[in-house]
CSV table of C-alpha atoms and ligand atoms in Angstrom, one decimal:
chain,number,residue,atom,x,y,z
J,610,MET,CA,37.1,-21.9,-30.4
J,611,ASP,CA,37.1,-19.1,-27.9
J,612,LYS,CA,33.9,-18.0,-26.3
J,613,LEU,CA,32.0,-15.3,-28.1
J,614,ILE,CA,32.6,-11.7,-27.1
J,615,ILE,CA,29.5,-9.5,-27.6
J,616,THR,CA,29.9,-5.8,-27.9
J,617,ALA,CA,27.0,-3.5,-27.5
J,618,ALA,CA,27.2,-0.2,-29.5
J,619,ILE,CA,24.4,1.3,-27.4
J,620,CYS,CA,24.0,4.8,-28.8
J,621,GLY,CA,26.2,5.9,-31.8
J,622,ALA,CA,26.3,9.5,-33.0
J,623,GLU,CA,23.8,9.5,-35.7
J,624,VAL,CA,20.7,7.5,-34.6
J,625,THR,CA,17.9,9.5,-33.0
J,626,LYS,CA,14.9,9.0,-30.7
J,627,GLU,CA,12.7,9.9,-33.7
J,628,GLN,CA,13.9,6.6,-35.2
J,629,ASN,CA,13.6,4.6,-32.0
J,630,PRO,CA,12.5,6.3,-28.8
J,631,ASN,CA,14.8,4.0,-26.8
J,632,VAL,CA,18.0,5.5,-28.1
J,633,PRO,CA,19.8,6.9,-25.1
J,634,TYR,CA,20.9,10.5,-24.8
J,635,THR,CA,21.1,11.4,-21.1
J,636,VAL,CA,23.6,9.9,-18.6
J,637,GLU,CA,20.8,7.9,-17.0
J,638,GLU,CA,19.6,6.6,-20.3
J,639,ILE,CA,23.2,5.6,-21.3
J,640,VAL,CA,23.6,3.7,-18.1
J,641,ARG,CA,20.2,2.0,-18.5
J,642,GLU,CA,21.2,0.8,-22.0
J,643,ALA,CA,24.7,-0.3,-21.1
J,644,LYS,CA,23.3,-2.3,-18.2
J,645,SER,CA,20.6,-3.9,-20.3
J,646,ALA,CA,23.2,-5.0,-22.8
J,647,TYR,CA,25.5,-6.3,-20.0
J,648,ASP,CA,22.8,-8.1,-18.2
J,649,ALA,CA,21.9,-9.8,-21.5
J,650,GLY,CA,25.5,-11.0,-22.1
J,651,ALA,CA,27.6,-8.2,-23.6
J,652,ALA,CA,31.1,-8.0,-22.2
J,653,VAL,CA,32.0,-4.8,-24.0
J,654,VAL,CA,30.2,-1.5,-24.5
J,655,HIS,CA,31.2,0.8,-27.3
J,656,VAL,CA,30.5,4.3,-26.0
J,657,HIS,CA,29.4,7.4,-27.8
J,658,VAL,CA,28.0,10.3,-25.8
J,659,ARG,CA,25.3,12.9,-26.4
J,660,ARG,CA,24.2,16.1,-24.9
J,661,ASP,CA,20.8,15.8,-23.2
J,662,ASP,CA,19.1,17.0,-26.4
J,663,GLY,CA,20.7,14.3,-28.4
J,664,THR,CA,23.5,16.3,-30.0
J,665,PRO,CA,26.6,14.1,-30.4
J,666,THR,CA,29.7,15.4,-28.5
J,667,GLN,CA,33.2,14.2,-27.9
J,668,ASP,CA,33.6,16.4,-24.8
J,669,ARG,CA,36.0,14.8,-22.4
J,670,GLU,CA,34.0,15.6,-19.3
J,671,ARG,CA,30.8,14.2,-20.8
J,672,PHE,CA,32.7,11.0,-21.5
J,673,ARG,CA,34.1,11.0,-18.0
J,674,GLU,CA,30.6,11.4,-16.5
J,675,CYS,CA,29.0,8.7,-18.7
J,676,MET,CA,31.9,6.2,-18.3
J,677,ASP,CA,32.1,6.7,-14.6
J,678,ALA,CA,28.3,6.2,-14.3
J,679,ILE,CA,28.5,3.0,-16.4
J,680,LYS,CA,31.4,1.7,-14.3
J,681,ALA,CA,29.5,2.4,-11.1
J,682,ALA,CA,26.6,0.3,-12.3
J,683,ILE,CA,28.6,-2.5,-14.0
J,684,PRO,CA,32.2,-2.3,-12.8
J,685,ASP,CA,33.8,-5.1,-14.8
J,686,VAL,CA,32.4,-4.2,-18.2
J,687,ILE,CA,35.0,-3.3,-20.9
J,688,LEU,CA,34.4,0.2,-22.3
J,689,ILE,CA,35.5,1.2,-25.8
J,690,PRO,CA,34.9,4.9,-26.2
J,691,SER,CA,34.7,6.2,-29.8
J,692,THR,CA,37.4,8.4,-31.3
J,693,GLY,CA,35.3,8.4,-34.5
J,694,GLY,CA,32.7,10.7,-33.0
J,695,ALA,CA,30.3,12.1,-35.6
J,696,VAL,CA,30.9,12.9,-39.2
J,697,GLY,CA,32.4,16.4,-39.5
J,698,MET,CA,34.1,16.6,-36.1
J,699,THR,CA,37.8,17.7,-36.0
J,700,ALA,CA,40.5,15.3,-35.0
J,701,GLU,CA,41.2,17.3,-31.8
J,702,GLU,CA,37.5,17.0,-30.8
J,703,ARG,CA,37.5,13.3,-31.5
J,704,LEU,CA,40.7,12.5,-29.5
J,705,GLN,CA,39.3,13.8,-26.2
J,706,PRO,CA,38.2,10.4,-24.7
J,707,THR,CA,41.8,9.2,-25.0
J,708,GLU,CA,42.7,11.7,-22.2
J,709,LEU,CA,40.8,9.5,-19.8
J,710,PHE,CA,43.2,6.6,-20.4
J,711,PRO,CA,40.5,4.0,-21.3
J,712,GLU,CA,41.8,0.4,-21.7
J,713,MET,CA,40.5,0.4,-25.3
J,714,ALA,CA,39.3,3.0,-27.8
J,715,THR,CA,38.3,2.8,-31.5
J,716,LEU,CA,40.7,3.9,-34.2
J,717,ASP,CA,39.1,4.4,-37.6
J,718,CYS,CA,41.4,3.3,-40.4
J,719,GLY,CA,40.5,5.4,-43.4
J,720,THR,CA,38.2,7.8,-45.1
J,721,CYS,CA,35.0,6.6,-46.6
J,722,ASN,CA,31.5,7.6,-47.8
J,723,PHE,CA,29.0,7.4,-44.9
J,724,GLY,CA,25.6,7.7,-46.4
J,725,ASP,CA,25.4,11.2,-47.9
J,726,ASP,CA,28.5,12.3,-45.9
J,727,VAL,CA,32.2,11.7,-45.9
J,728,PHE,CA,33.8,10.2,-42.8
J,729,GLU,CA,37.3,11.7,-43.0
J,730,ASN,CA,40.3,9.8,-41.6
J,731,THR,CA,43.5,11.1,-43.3
J,732,MET,CA,46.9,9.6,-42.8
J,733,PRO,CA,48.1,12.4,-40.5
J,734,THR,CA,44.9,12.0,-38.4
J,735,MET,CA,45.4,8.3,-38.1
J,736,ARG,CA,49.1,8.7,-37.2
J,737,ALA,CA,48.2,11.2,-34.5
J,738,PHE,CA,45.6,8.8,-33.1
J,739,GLY,CA,48.0,5.9,-33.2
J,740,LYS,CA,50.7,8.0,-31.4
J,741,ARG,CA,48.2,9.0,-28.7
J,742,MET,CA,47.1,5.4,-28.1
J,743,ILE,CA,50.7,4.2,-27.9
J,744,GLU,CA,51.6,7.0,-25.4
J,745,ASN,CA,48.5,6.5,-23.3
J,746,GLY,CA,48.6,2.6,-23.3
J,747,ILE,CA,45.3,2.3,-25.0
J,748,LYS,CA,44.5,-0.8,-27.1
J,749,PRO,CA,42.8,0.2,-30.3
J,750,GLU,CA,39.9,-1.5,-31.9
J,751,TYR,CA,40.7,-0.9,-35.5
J,752,GLU,CA,37.5,0.0,-37.3
J,753,CYS,CA,37.7,-1.1,-40.9
J,754,PHE,CA,34.9,-0.3,-43.4
J,755,GLU,CA,36.9,-1.3,-46.4
J,756,MET,CA,39.8,-3.6,-47.4
J,757,GLY,CA,41.9,-0.5,-48.0
J,758,HIS,CA,41.4,0.5,-44.4
J,759,LEU,CA,42.7,-2.9,-43.2
J,760,ASP,CA,45.7,-2.8,-45.6
J,761,THR,CA,46.5,0.8,-44.4
J,762,VAL,CA,46.5,-0.1,-40.7
J,763,LEU,CA,48.6,-3.2,-41.2
J,764,LYS,CA,51.2,-1.1,-42.9
J,765,MET,CA,51.1,1.5,-40.1
J,766,ALA,CA,51.5,-1.3,-37.5
J,767,LYS,CA,54.6,-2.5,-39.3
J,768,LYS,CA,56.1,1.0,-39.1
J,769,GLY,CA,55.2,1.3,-35.4
J,770,GLU,CA,52.7,4.1,-36.1
J,771,VAL,CA,49.9,2.3,-34.2
J,772,PRO,CA,50.0,-0.3,-31.5
J,773,GLY,CA,50.8,-3.7,-32.8
J,774,ASP,CA,50.4,-7.3,-31.7
J,775,PRO,CA,47.9,-8.6,-31.0
J,776,MET,CA,45.6,-6.4,-33.0
J,777,GLN,CA,41.8,-6.3,-32.6
J,778,PHE,CA,39.8,-5.4,-35.8
J,779,ASN,CA,36.1,-4.5,-36.1
J,780,PHE,CA,34.8,-5.0,-39.7
J,781,VAL,CA,31.8,-2.7,-40.1
J,782,LEU,CA,29.9,-3.9,-43.1
J,783,GLY,CA,26.8,-2.5,-44.7
J,784,VAL,CA,27.3,1.2,-44.2
J,785,PRO,CA,25.7,2.9,-47.3
J,786,GLY,CA,28.6,3.8,-49.5
J,787,CYS,CA,31.0,1.2,-48.0
J,788,THR,CA,31.6,-2.6,-48.3
J,789,PRO,CA,28.3,-4.6,-48.4
J,790,ALA,CA,27.6,-7.0,-45.5
J,791,THR,CA,28.2,-10.3,-47.4
J,792,VAL,CA,29.8,-13.5,-46.1
J,793,LYS,CA,32.2,-13.4,-49.1
J,794,ASN,CA,33.4,-9.9,-48.1
J,795,LEU,CA,33.7,-10.8,-44.5
J,796,CYS,CA,35.9,-13.9,-45.4
J,797,TRP,CA,38.1,-11.7,-47.7
J,798,LEU,CA,38.8,-9.4,-44.8
J,799,VAL,CA,39.3,-12.0,-42.1
J,800,ASP,CA,41.7,-13.9,-44.4
J,801,ALA,CA,43.9,-10.8,-44.5
J,802,ILE,CA,44.5,-10.3,-40.8
J,803,PRO,CA,47.7,-11.5,-39.1
J,804,ALA,CA,47.7,-14.7,-37.1
J,805,GLY,CA,47.0,-14.2,-33.4
J,806,SER,CA,44.7,-11.2,-34.1
J,807,THR,CA,41.1,-11.0,-32.9
J,808,TRP,CA,38.2,-9.7,-34.8
J,809,THR,CA,34.6,-8.5,-34.5
J,810,ALA,CA,32.0,-8.1,-37.2
J,811,THR,CA,29.3,-5.4,-37.2
J,812,GLY,CA,26.5,-5.7,-39.7
J,813,VAL,CA,24.6,-2.4,-40.2
J,814,GLY,CA,20.9,-2.2,-40.6
J,815,ARG,CA,19.1,-5.4,-41.8
J,816,SER,CA,22.4,-7.3,-42.1
J,817,ALA,CA,23.0,-7.1,-38.3
J,818,PHE,CA,21.9,-10.7,-37.5
J,819,GLN,CA,22.6,-12.1,-41.0
J,820,LEU,CA,26.3,-11.2,-40.4
J,821,ALA,CA,26.3,-12.3,-36.7
J,822,ALA,CA,25.4,-15.9,-37.6
J,823,PRO,CA,28.4,-16.6,-39.9
J,824,THR,CA,30.7,-14.6,-37.6
J,825,ILE,CA,29.7,-16.9,-34.6
J,826,VAL,CA,30.6,-20.0,-36.7
J,827,MET,CA,33.8,-18.5,-38.1
J,828,GLY,CA,35.2,-17.8,-34.6
J,829,GLY,CA,34.8,-14.0,-34.7
J,830,ASN,CA,33.1,-11.8,-32.2
J,831,VAL,CA,29.8,-9.8,-32.7
J,832,ARG,CA,28.8,-6.2,-32.3
J,833,VAL,CA,25.2,-5.2,-32.2
J,834,GLY,CA,23.3,-2.2,-30.8
J,835,PHE,CA,21.4,0.9,-31.7
J,836,GLU,CA,24.4,2.5,-33.3
J,837,ASP,CA,24.1,-0.1,-36.1
J,838,ASN,CA,20.6,-1.3,-36.1
J,839,ILE,CA,17.4,-0.3,-34.3
J,840,TYR,CA,15.2,-3.3,-35.2
J,841,LEU,CA,14.9,-6.7,-33.4
J,842,SER,CA,13.3,-8.2,-36.6
J,843,ARG,CA,11.7,-6.8,-39.7
J,844,GLY,CA,9.5,-3.8,-38.7
J,845,VAL,CA,9.9,-4.5,-35.0
J,846,LEU,CA,11.8,-1.8,-33.1
J,847,ALA,CA,14.0,-3.1,-30.3
J,848,ARG,CA,12.9,-2.0,-26.9
J,849,SER,CA,16.5,-2.0,-25.6
J,850,ASN,CA,20.1,-2.8,-26.6
J,851,GLY,CA,19.6,-5.8,-24.3
J,852,GLU,CA,17.0,-7.3,-26.6
J,853,LEU,CA,19.5,-7.1,-29.5
J,854,VAL,CA,22.2,-8.8,-27.4
J,855,GLU,CA,19.8,-11.5,-26.2
J,856,LYS,CA,19.1,-12.4,-29.8
J,857,VAL,CA,22.9,-12.8,-30.5
J,858,VAL,CA,23.1,-15.0,-27.3
J,859,ARG,CA,20.3,-17.2,-28.5
J,860,LEU,CA,21.9,-17.6,-32.0
J,861,SER,CA,25.3,-18.4,-30.4
J,862,ARG,CA,23.9,-21.0,-28.0
J,863,GLU,CA,22.0,-22.6,-30.8
J,864,LEU,CA,25.2,-22.8,-32.8
J,865,GLY,CA,27.1,-24.3,-29.8
J,866,ARG,CA,29.2,-21.3,-28.8
J,867,GLU,CA,29.2,-20.0,-25.2
J,868,ILE,CA,29.4,-16.3,-24.3
J,869,ALA,CA,32.5,-14.7,-22.8
J,870,SER,CA,32.3,-12.8,-19.5
J,871,PRO,CA,34.2,-9.5,-19.3
J,872,ALA,CA,37.1,-11.4,-17.5
J,873,GLU,CA,37.2,-14.0,-20.3
J,874,ALA,CA,36.9,-11.2,-22.9
J,875,ARG,CA,39.9,-9.4,-21.3
J,876,ALA,CA,42.0,-12.6,-21.6
J,877,ILE,CA,40.9,-13.2,-25.2
J,878,LEU,CA,41.7,-9.6,-26.2
J,879,SER,CA,45.1,-9.7,-24.3
J,880,LEU,CA,44.1,-6.6,-22.2
J,881,LYS,CA,46.6,-5.8,-19.5
J,882,ALA,CA,45.4,-6.0,-15.9
J,883,ARG,CA,44.9,-2.5,-14.5
Z,1462,LIG,N1,29.9,7.9,-36.2
Z,1462,LIG,C1,30.6,7.4,-37.3
Z,1462,LIG,C2,30.8,8.4,-38.3
Z,1462,LIG,C3,33.8,5.0,-34.2
Z,1462,LIG,O1,33.0,5.0,-33.3
Z,1462,LIG,O2,35.0,4.9,-34.1
Z,1462,LIG,C4,31.9,6.9,-36.8
Z,1462,LIG,C5,32.0,5.8,-35.7
Z,1462,LIG,C6,33.2,5.1,-35.6
Z,1462,LIG,O3,31.0,5.6,-35.0
Z,1463,LIG,ZN1,31.0,4.2,-33.0
């Protein structure tokens, strides 16, 4: 089994300092959280950015500023900027980070309920995002909240509408209104991916660590971070993303699986040398 790749989703677009004061907004706070996750064992950081007041933005220059600052602090980390942004943003707004030619970026694979909101990803939007990622040499991380999302992106890959082999999926389970974070649901999804693909599981809220443990045993990779969960354990707010990553490292070592460095993660994810 490959070593475990840990992704830290340090910020997200929806979680606020009112919920956990350690959620990063400013460039300095984003770098602090990325470094805490990296120092704890994360090879990958999933990047959303905010204005200093916490407002989510997909502004290209804010992404440039934040990603350059993270890279200055931890040069070898793999960055996966979001093209999901926040609910309600236009496709044009969301695509901006792809203009920076990151080695990877998220590509959301379908529309779904998202709490009280609707996270819209129409077929034309997804085709436009796939085309941009092919043109700019970006490897997508395919975000699937539902089995229908996975089925859709597999069909798009067959038609050449999104980058193909080897594909990297992130199964985000436990979002209110989407697929619940159960082991049965995770197995159903993992069984449907093509041979040679890689995958990550993200458990939202209280399921974060309950989904991490079976994922480690099944050979998948794990995402944790404030985007998905702000608690270290029941009622205990995490003081940093690093604390959340440390807990996954402990689980993985107890279960006999070592942690991938960024270089090892690049090899596992078949990322091209740049
Ligand atoms: N903020 C969510 C509505 C992604 O990063 O690609 C979407 C999201 C997915 O976070
Ligand atoms: Zn995200």
